Coordinates of C-alpha atoms and ligand atoms in Angstrom, one line a residue:
M631 CA -123.4 5.7 55.6
T632 CA -122.9 6.4 59.2
G633 CA -119.9 7.9 60.8
Q634 CA -118.3 11.3 61.0
T635 CA -117.6 13.5 57.9
N636 CA -116.1 16.8 57.2
K637 CA -118.0 19.6 55.5
N638 CA -117.3 18.1 52.1
G639 CA -118.7 14.7 53.1
I640 CA -115.3 13.1 53.5
R641 CA -115.1 10.6 56.2
T642 CA -113.0 11.5 59.2
D643 CA -113.3 8.1 61.0
V644 CA -111.8 5.8 58.4
G645 CA -109.2 4.2 60.7
Y646 CA -106.2 5.4 58.8
K647 CA -104.3 8.6 58.3
R648 CA -104.3 10.0 54.8
I649 CA -100.7 10.9 54.0
A650 CA -100.2 12.8 50.8
T651 CA -96.6 12.3 49.5
E652 CA -96.1 14.7 46.5
E653 CA -97.2 18.1 47.6
A654 CA -95.5 21.2 46.1
F655 CA -94.5 24.6 47.4
I656 CA -92.3 27.4 46.3
T657 CA -90.5 30.2 48.1
R658 CA -91.2 33.8 47.3
E659 CA -87.5 34.2 46.5
L660 CA -87.4 31.4 43.9
L661 CA -90.6 32.6 42.3
D662 CA -89.2 36.1 41.9
I663 CA -86.1 34.6 40.3
Y664 CA -88.3 32.6 37.9
V665 CA -90.2 35.8 36.9
K666 CA -86.9 37.7 36.4
M667 CA -85.4 34.8 34.2
L668 CA -88.6 34.7 32.1
K669 CA -88.7 38.5 31.6
E670 CA -85.0 38.7 30.8
G671 CA -85.0 35.5 28.8
S672 CA -82.0 34.5 30.8
H673 CA -82.6 30.8 30.5
D674 CA -82.1 28.3 27.7
D675 CA -85.0 26.0 28.4
P676 CA -88.1 26.2 26.3
G677 CA -89.9 23.8 28.5
F678 CA -89.3 26.0 31.5
G679 CA -90.5 29.0 29.4
S680 CA -93.7 27.1 28.6
L681 CA -94.5 25.9 32.1
W682 CA -93.5 28.9 34.2
G683 CA -94.4 31.4 31.6
F684 CA -97.9 30.1 32.3
Y685 CA -97.8 29.8 36.1
A686 CA -95.6 32.8 37.1
T687 CA -96.5 35.5 34.7
N688 CA -100.1 34.9 33.6
L689 CA -101.8 35.9 36.8
Q690 CA -105.0 37.3 35.3
A691 CA -106.0 33.7 34.4
E692 CA -107.6 31.7 37.1
R693 CA -105.5 28.5 37.2
P694 CA -102.1 30.2 37.4
R695 CA -103.3 32.7 39.9
I696 CA -104.7 30.1 42.3
I697 CA -101.8 27.8 41.9
N698 CA -99.3 30.6 42.4
E699 CA -101.0 31.6 45.7
R700 CA -101.4 28.1 47.0
L701 CA -97.8 27.1 46.2
Q702 CA -96.5 30.0 48.3
D703 CA -98.5 29.1 51.4
I704 CA -97.0 26.5 53.8
G705 CA -99.2 27.6 56.7
E706 CA -102.8 28.1 57.5
R707 CA -104.2 28.3 54.0
R708 CA -102.7 25.0 53.1
I709 CA -103.8 23.3 56.3
A710 CA -107.3 24.5 55.6
D711 CA -107.2 23.0 52.1
M712 CA -105.8 19.8 53.6
D713 CA -108.6 19.7 56.1
A714 CA -111.2 20.3 53.4
A715 CA -109.8 17.4 51.4
G716 CA -109.3 15.0 54.3
I717 CA -105.5 15.0 54.2
D718 CA -103.9 14.5 57.6
V719 CA -100.2 14.8 56.6
A720 CA -98.5 16.4 53.5
I721 CA -95.0 15.6 52.5
L722 CA -93.9 18.9 51.0
S723 CA -91.3 19.4 48.3
L724 CA -89.9 22.3 46.3
T725 CA -91.9 22.5 43.1
S726 CA -90.4 21.6 39.7
P727 CA -87.8 22.5 38.4
G728 CA -86.8 23.8 41.9
V729 CA -83.3 25.3 41.8
Q730 CA -82.2 23.0 39.0
I731 CA -82.8 25.6 36.4
L732 CA -80.6 28.2 38.1
P733 CA -76.9 29.0 37.7
R734 CA -74.8 26.9 40.1
D735 CA -74.1 29.3 43.0
L736 CA -77.5 30.8 43.0
A737 CA -79.0 27.3 43.0
I738 CA -76.9 26.2 46.0
A739 CA -78.0 29.3 48.0
Q740 CA -81.7 29.0 47.0
A741 CA -81.8 25.3 47.9
R742 CA -80.5 26.2 51.4
L743 CA -83.0 29.0 51.8
A744 CA -86.0 26.8 50.7
N745 CA -84.9 24.1 53.0
D746 CA -84.6 26.5 55.9
Q747 CA -88.1 27.9 55.2
L748 CA -89.6 24.4 54.9
A749 CA -88.0 23.3 58.1
D750 CA -89.6 26.2 59.9
A751 CA -93.0 25.3 58.6
V752 CA -92.5 21.6 59.6
R753 CA -91.4 22.7 63.1
K754 CA -94.6 24.8 63.3
Y755 CA -96.9 22.1 62.2
P756 CA -95.1 18.8 63.0
D757 CA -98.3 16.7 62.9
R758 CA -99.4 18.0 59.5
F759 CA -96.2 18.6 57.5
A760 CA -93.1 16.6 56.7
G761 CA -90.5 17.7 54.1
L762 CA -88.1 16.6 51.4
V763 CA -84.7 18.3 51.1
A764 CA -84.0 20.3 47.9
V765 CA -80.5 20.2 46.4
A766 CA -78.6 21.7 43.5
P767 CA -77.4 18.8 41.4
Q768 CA -75.3 21.3 39.4
A769 CA -72.9 21.1 42.3
P770 CA -72.8 17.4 43.2
E771 CA -70.5 17.6 46.3
E772 CA -72.4 20.6 47.8
A773 CA -75.7 18.8 47.0
A774 CA -74.5 15.8 48.9
K775 CA -73.7 18.0 51.9
E776 CA -77.0 19.8 51.8
L777 CA -78.8 16.4 51.5
E778 CA -77.0 15.3 54.7
R779 CA -77.8 18.6 56.5
G780 CA -81.5 18.3 55.4
I781 CA -81.8 14.7 56.7
K782 CA -79.6 14.9 59.8
E783 CA -80.1 18.5 61.0
L784 CA -83.4 19.6 59.6
G785 CA -85.3 16.3 60.0
F786 CA -86.4 15.9 56.4
K787 CA -87.6 12.5 55.2
G788 CA -86.1 12.2 51.7
V789 CA -84.8 14.2 48.8
I790 CA -86.6 15.8 45.9
I791 CA -85.0 15.7 42.5
N792 CA -87.0 17.4 39.8
S793 CA -85.7 15.1 37.0
H794 CA -83.1 16.4 34.6
T795 CA -80.7 19.2 35.5
Q796 CA -80.2 21.4 32.5
G797 CA -80.4 18.3 30.2
E798 CA -78.3 16.0 32.5
Y799 CA -79.4 12.9 34.3
L800 CA -78.5 11.2 37.5
S801 CA -77.3 8.2 35.4
D802 CA -74.2 10.4 34.8
Q803 CA -71.5 9.4 37.3
K804 CA -70.7 13.0 38.0
F805 CA -73.9 13.1 40.1
W806 CA -73.2 9.9 42.0
P807 CA -72.0 11.7 45.1
I808 CA -75.6 12.6 45.5
L809 CA -76.7 9.0 45.2
E810 CA -74.0 7.9 47.6
A811 CA -75.1 10.4 50.2
A812 CA -78.8 9.4 49.8
E813 CA -77.9 5.7 50.3
A814 CA -75.7 6.5 53.3
C815 CA -78.5 8.6 54.9
D816 CA -81.1 6.0 53.8
A817 CA -83.0 8.9 52.3
P818 CA -85.5 8.1 49.5
I819 CA -85.1 10.1 46.3
Y820 CA -88.4 11.4 44.9
L821 CA -87.7 11.6 41.2
H822 CA -90.3 14.2 40.3
P823 CA -91.1 15.3 36.7
N824 CA -89.6 18.3 34.9
T825 CA -90.4 19.5 31.5
L826 CA -88.4 17.8 28.7
P827 CA -85.0 19.4 28.2
K828 CA -84.1 21.5 25.2
G829 CA -83.7 19.4 22.2
M830 CA -86.6 17.1 23.1
V831 CA -89.4 19.5 24.1
E832 CA -90.2 21.5 21.0
P833 CA -92.4 18.8 19.3
F834 CA -94.3 18.5 22.6
I835 CA -94.8 22.2 22.9
E836 CA -96.0 22.5 19.3
C837 CA -99.0 20.3 20.1
G838 CA -99.5 21.4 23.8
L839 CA -98.4 18.0 25.3
D840 CA -95.2 19.1 27.0
G841 CA -96.7 19.5 30.5
A842 CA -98.3 17.2 33.1
I843 CA -100.7 15.8 30.5
F844 CA -97.9 13.7 29.0
G845 CA -94.4 15.3 28.5
F846 CA -93.6 15.1 32.2
G847 CA -94.2 11.4 32.3
V848 CA -92.0 10.8 29.2
E849 CA -89.2 12.7 30.8
T850 CA -89.4 11.1 34.2
S851 CA -89.9 7.5 33.2
F852 CA -86.9 7.9 30.8
H853 CA -84.8 9.4 33.6
M854 CA -85.6 6.5 35.9
L855 CA -84.9 3.9 33.2
R856 CA -81.5 5.4 32.4
I857 CA -80.6 5.4 36.1
I858 CA -81.5 1.7 36.1
T859 CA -79.6 0.8 32.9
S860 CA -76.6 2.9 33.9
G861 CA -75.8 0.3 36.6
A862 CA -76.3 3.0 39.4
L863 CA -78.4 0.5 41.4
D864 CA -75.7 -2.2 41.2
R865 CA -73.3 0.4 42.6
F866 CA -75.8 1.7 45.2
P867 CA -78.1 -1.4 45.8
N868 CA -79.8 0.1 48.9
L869 CA -81.0 3.3 47.1
K870 CA -84.7 4.0 47.3
F871 CA -86.5 5.9 44.6
V872 CA -90.0 7.2 44.5
L873 CA -91.9 7.9 41.3
G874 CA -95.2 9.8 41.2
H875 CA -98.0 9.5 38.7
L876 CA -98.3 5.8 39.2
G877 CA -94.7 5.0 38.5
E878 CA -94.7 7.2 35.4
A879 CA -96.1 4.1 33.7
L880 CA -92.9 2.1 33.9
Q881 CA -94.7 -0.9 35.4
Y882 CA -96.7 -1.2 32.2
W883 CA -93.5 -1.3 30.2
M884 CA -91.5 -3.6 32.4
W885 CA -92.0 -6.9 30.7
R886 CA -91.0 -5.4 27.3
I887 CA -88.1 -3.5 28.8
D888 CA -86.8 -6.8 30.4
Y889 CA -87.1 -8.6 27.1
M890 CA -85.5 -5.9 25.0
H891 CA -82.8 -5.1 27.5
E892 CA -81.6 -8.7 27.5
A893 CA -81.8 -9.0 23.7
T894 CA -80.0 -5.6 23.2
V895 CA -77.2 -6.3 25.7
R896 CA -76.7 -9.8 24.3
S897 CA -76.3 -8.4 20.7
K898 CA -73.7 -5.8 22.0
R899 CA -75.4 -3.2 19.9
Y900 CA -74.5 -0.3 22.2
E901 CA -71.3 0.2 24.1
S902 CA -73.4 2.2 26.6
L903 CA -76.0 -0.5 27.3
K904 CA -74.2 -2.9 29.7
P905 CA -75.2 -6.0 31.5
L906 CA -76.8 -5.6 34.9
K907 CA -76.8 -7.8 37.9
K908 CA -80.6 -8.1 37.7
K909 CA -83.4 -7.6 35.3
P910 CA -84.6 -4.0 34.9
S911 CA -88.0 -5.0 36.4
D912 CA -86.2 -6.3 39.5
Y913 CA -84.8 -2.8 40.3
L914 CA -88.3 -1.5 39.8
K915 CA -89.7 -3.9 42.3
E916 CA -86.9 -3.7 44.8
N917 CA -85.6 -0.1 44.6
V918 CA -88.7 1.9 43.6
W919 CA -91.9 2.9 45.4
I920 CA -94.6 4.7 43.5
T921 CA -97.4 7.2 44.3
T922 CA -100.8 8.0 42.8
S923 CA -100.2 11.7 42.3
G924 CA -102.5 12.8 39.5
Q925 CA -103.6 9.2 38.8
Q926 CA -106.6 8.5 41.0
F927 CA -107.8 5.6 38.8
E928 CA -108.7 2.4 40.6
P929 CA -107.8 -0.2 37.9
A930 CA -104.4 1.4 37.3
I931 CA -103.7 1.5 41.1
K932 CA -104.7 -2.2 41.4
Y933 CA -102.5 -3.2 38.5
A934 CA -99.6 -1.4 40.1
Q935 CA -100.2 -3.2 43.4
E936 CA -100.4 -6.5 41.6
V937 CA -97.1 -6.2 39.8
L938 CA -95.0 -4.1 42.2
G939 CA -96.6 -5.2 45.5
K940 CA -99.1 -3.6 47.8
D941 CA -96.3 -2.3 50.0
R942 CA -95.0 -0.2 47.1
V943 CA -98.0 2.0 46.2
M944 CA -98.7 5.1 48.2
Y945 CA -101.2 8.0 48.0
A946 CA -100.3 11.4 46.7
M947 CA -102.5 14.3 45.8
D948 CA -100.1 16.6 43.9
Y949 CA -101.4 19.8 45.6
P950 CA -101.9 22.4 44.3
Y951 CA -101.7 21.2 40.7
Q952 CA -104.4 18.6 41.1
Y953 CA -106.3 19.8 44.1
V954 CA -109.5 17.8 44.0
P955 CA -111.0 18.0 47.5
Q956 CA -113.4 15.0 46.8
E957 CA -110.8 12.6 45.5
V958 CA -110.2 10.7 48.7
A959 CA -113.9 10.0 49.0
D960 CA -113.6 7.9 45.8
L961 CA -110.3 6.3 46.9
D962 CA -111.7 5.4 50.3
N963 CA -114.3 3.4 48.4
M964 CA -111.9 1.4 46.3
D965 CA -112.6 -2.4 46.3
M966 CA -109.8 -3.1 48.7
S967 CA -109.5 -4.6 52.2
P968 CA -109.3 -2.2 55.2
E969 CA -105.7 -3.4 55.7
D970 CA -104.7 -2.6 52.1
L971 CA -106.3 0.8 52.3
K972 CA -104.4 1.6 55.4
A973 CA -101.1 0.5 53.8
F974 CA -101.9 2.6 50.7
Y975 CA -102.8 5.8 52.6
Q976 CA -100.6 5.5 55.7
T977 CA -98.3 2.7 56.7
N978 CA -96.3 2.3 53.4
A979 CA -95.4 6.0 53.6
E980 CA -94.7 5.9 57.3
K981 CA -92.3 3.0 56.7
L982 CA -90.5 4.4 53.7
F983 CA -90.1 7.9 54.9
K984 CA -89.7 7.0 58.6
L985 CA -92.5 9.3 59.7
Ligands
1DF2150 C1 -98.0 20.5 37.0 C2 -98.1 19.2 37.5 C3 -96.9 21.3 37.5 C4 -97.2 18.6 38.3 C5 -96.0 20.7 38.4 O1 -94.9 21.4 38.8 C6 -96.2 19.4 38.8 C7 -98.9 21.1 36.1 C8 -94.5 22.6 38.2 O2 -100.1 20.6 36.1 O3 -98.6 22.0 35.4 O4 -95.4 19.0 39.8 N1 -97.3 17.3 38.6 O5 -96.5 16.7 39.3 O6 -98.1 16.6 38.0
MN2151 MN1 -95.9 17.1 41.2

């Protein structure tokens, strides 16, 4: 093949920018708090213990050490890794569970600090980085204010919510000030995985399936579905959600969810499962965008494009958790028109996040 390539053989003249939309970082301060909570046992979340016990305190092993280092860099090292992997722009967000595991006041302060640090990095590398604002859902009114500060003053492009907050979900109306602020700011909410909450996670930990391999997707798809069935999107019809990991598989489920939702509502089996203005799949198609973080699998990407629309599916790498410098070389070669590839890598993200 002719044309220019980088040192890894990745083409640099493809005619589109590669925008990676789910790229994680952590502040030194938050990592120190995680380490302290793990050492003192001052948390009540076995999923957090499993995940961050591995990444934060197990630094002799290779994977946690490298991930730990890469997460903390929002400067030259990350840019070099992006260059090596052919990534032009990274949309950065505070890694899971962010501040959502912390006590309320500490969470509010740490979200602000992370947002200020991320804003500095974006200011320094405006062509390479964009950011999502982190909030503390434990304090919904403060979270709504921080969301607004992040979008209007710091120039962030959306909000990161690392799924449940200490076992509570955005379907609960106490969190709706956050949804209201996101809709008012036209800020997409990236609903990112977290480990399953206490009470659900133990059987997953027992067999080693609590993490990104499967548990994350169970938690996050469930969270999105309960947001939909709660009626939140009838109340906030212009809200935009983003799901990673190819929609956390919801597009595979949607036909059955529609059928069973209709049947279950009609039977009045549950007080909590109420009629909606639209079918569950309509909200997936109209209020949800998805990314390919951790799911660089052409048949699954094409299926998602077919059922959700080609304007709904965007690229994400999930750096540093799934840093595969060669992966865009494969995706560049998907059996897809140049226009569709450009939408996938670049223009869908530019439109949604207003880059
Ligand atoms: C992992 C994967 C960890 C993802 C993450 O955050 C994460 C992992 C702590 O592999 O342990 O965001 N992910 O999105 O797939
Ligand atoms: Mn991720």
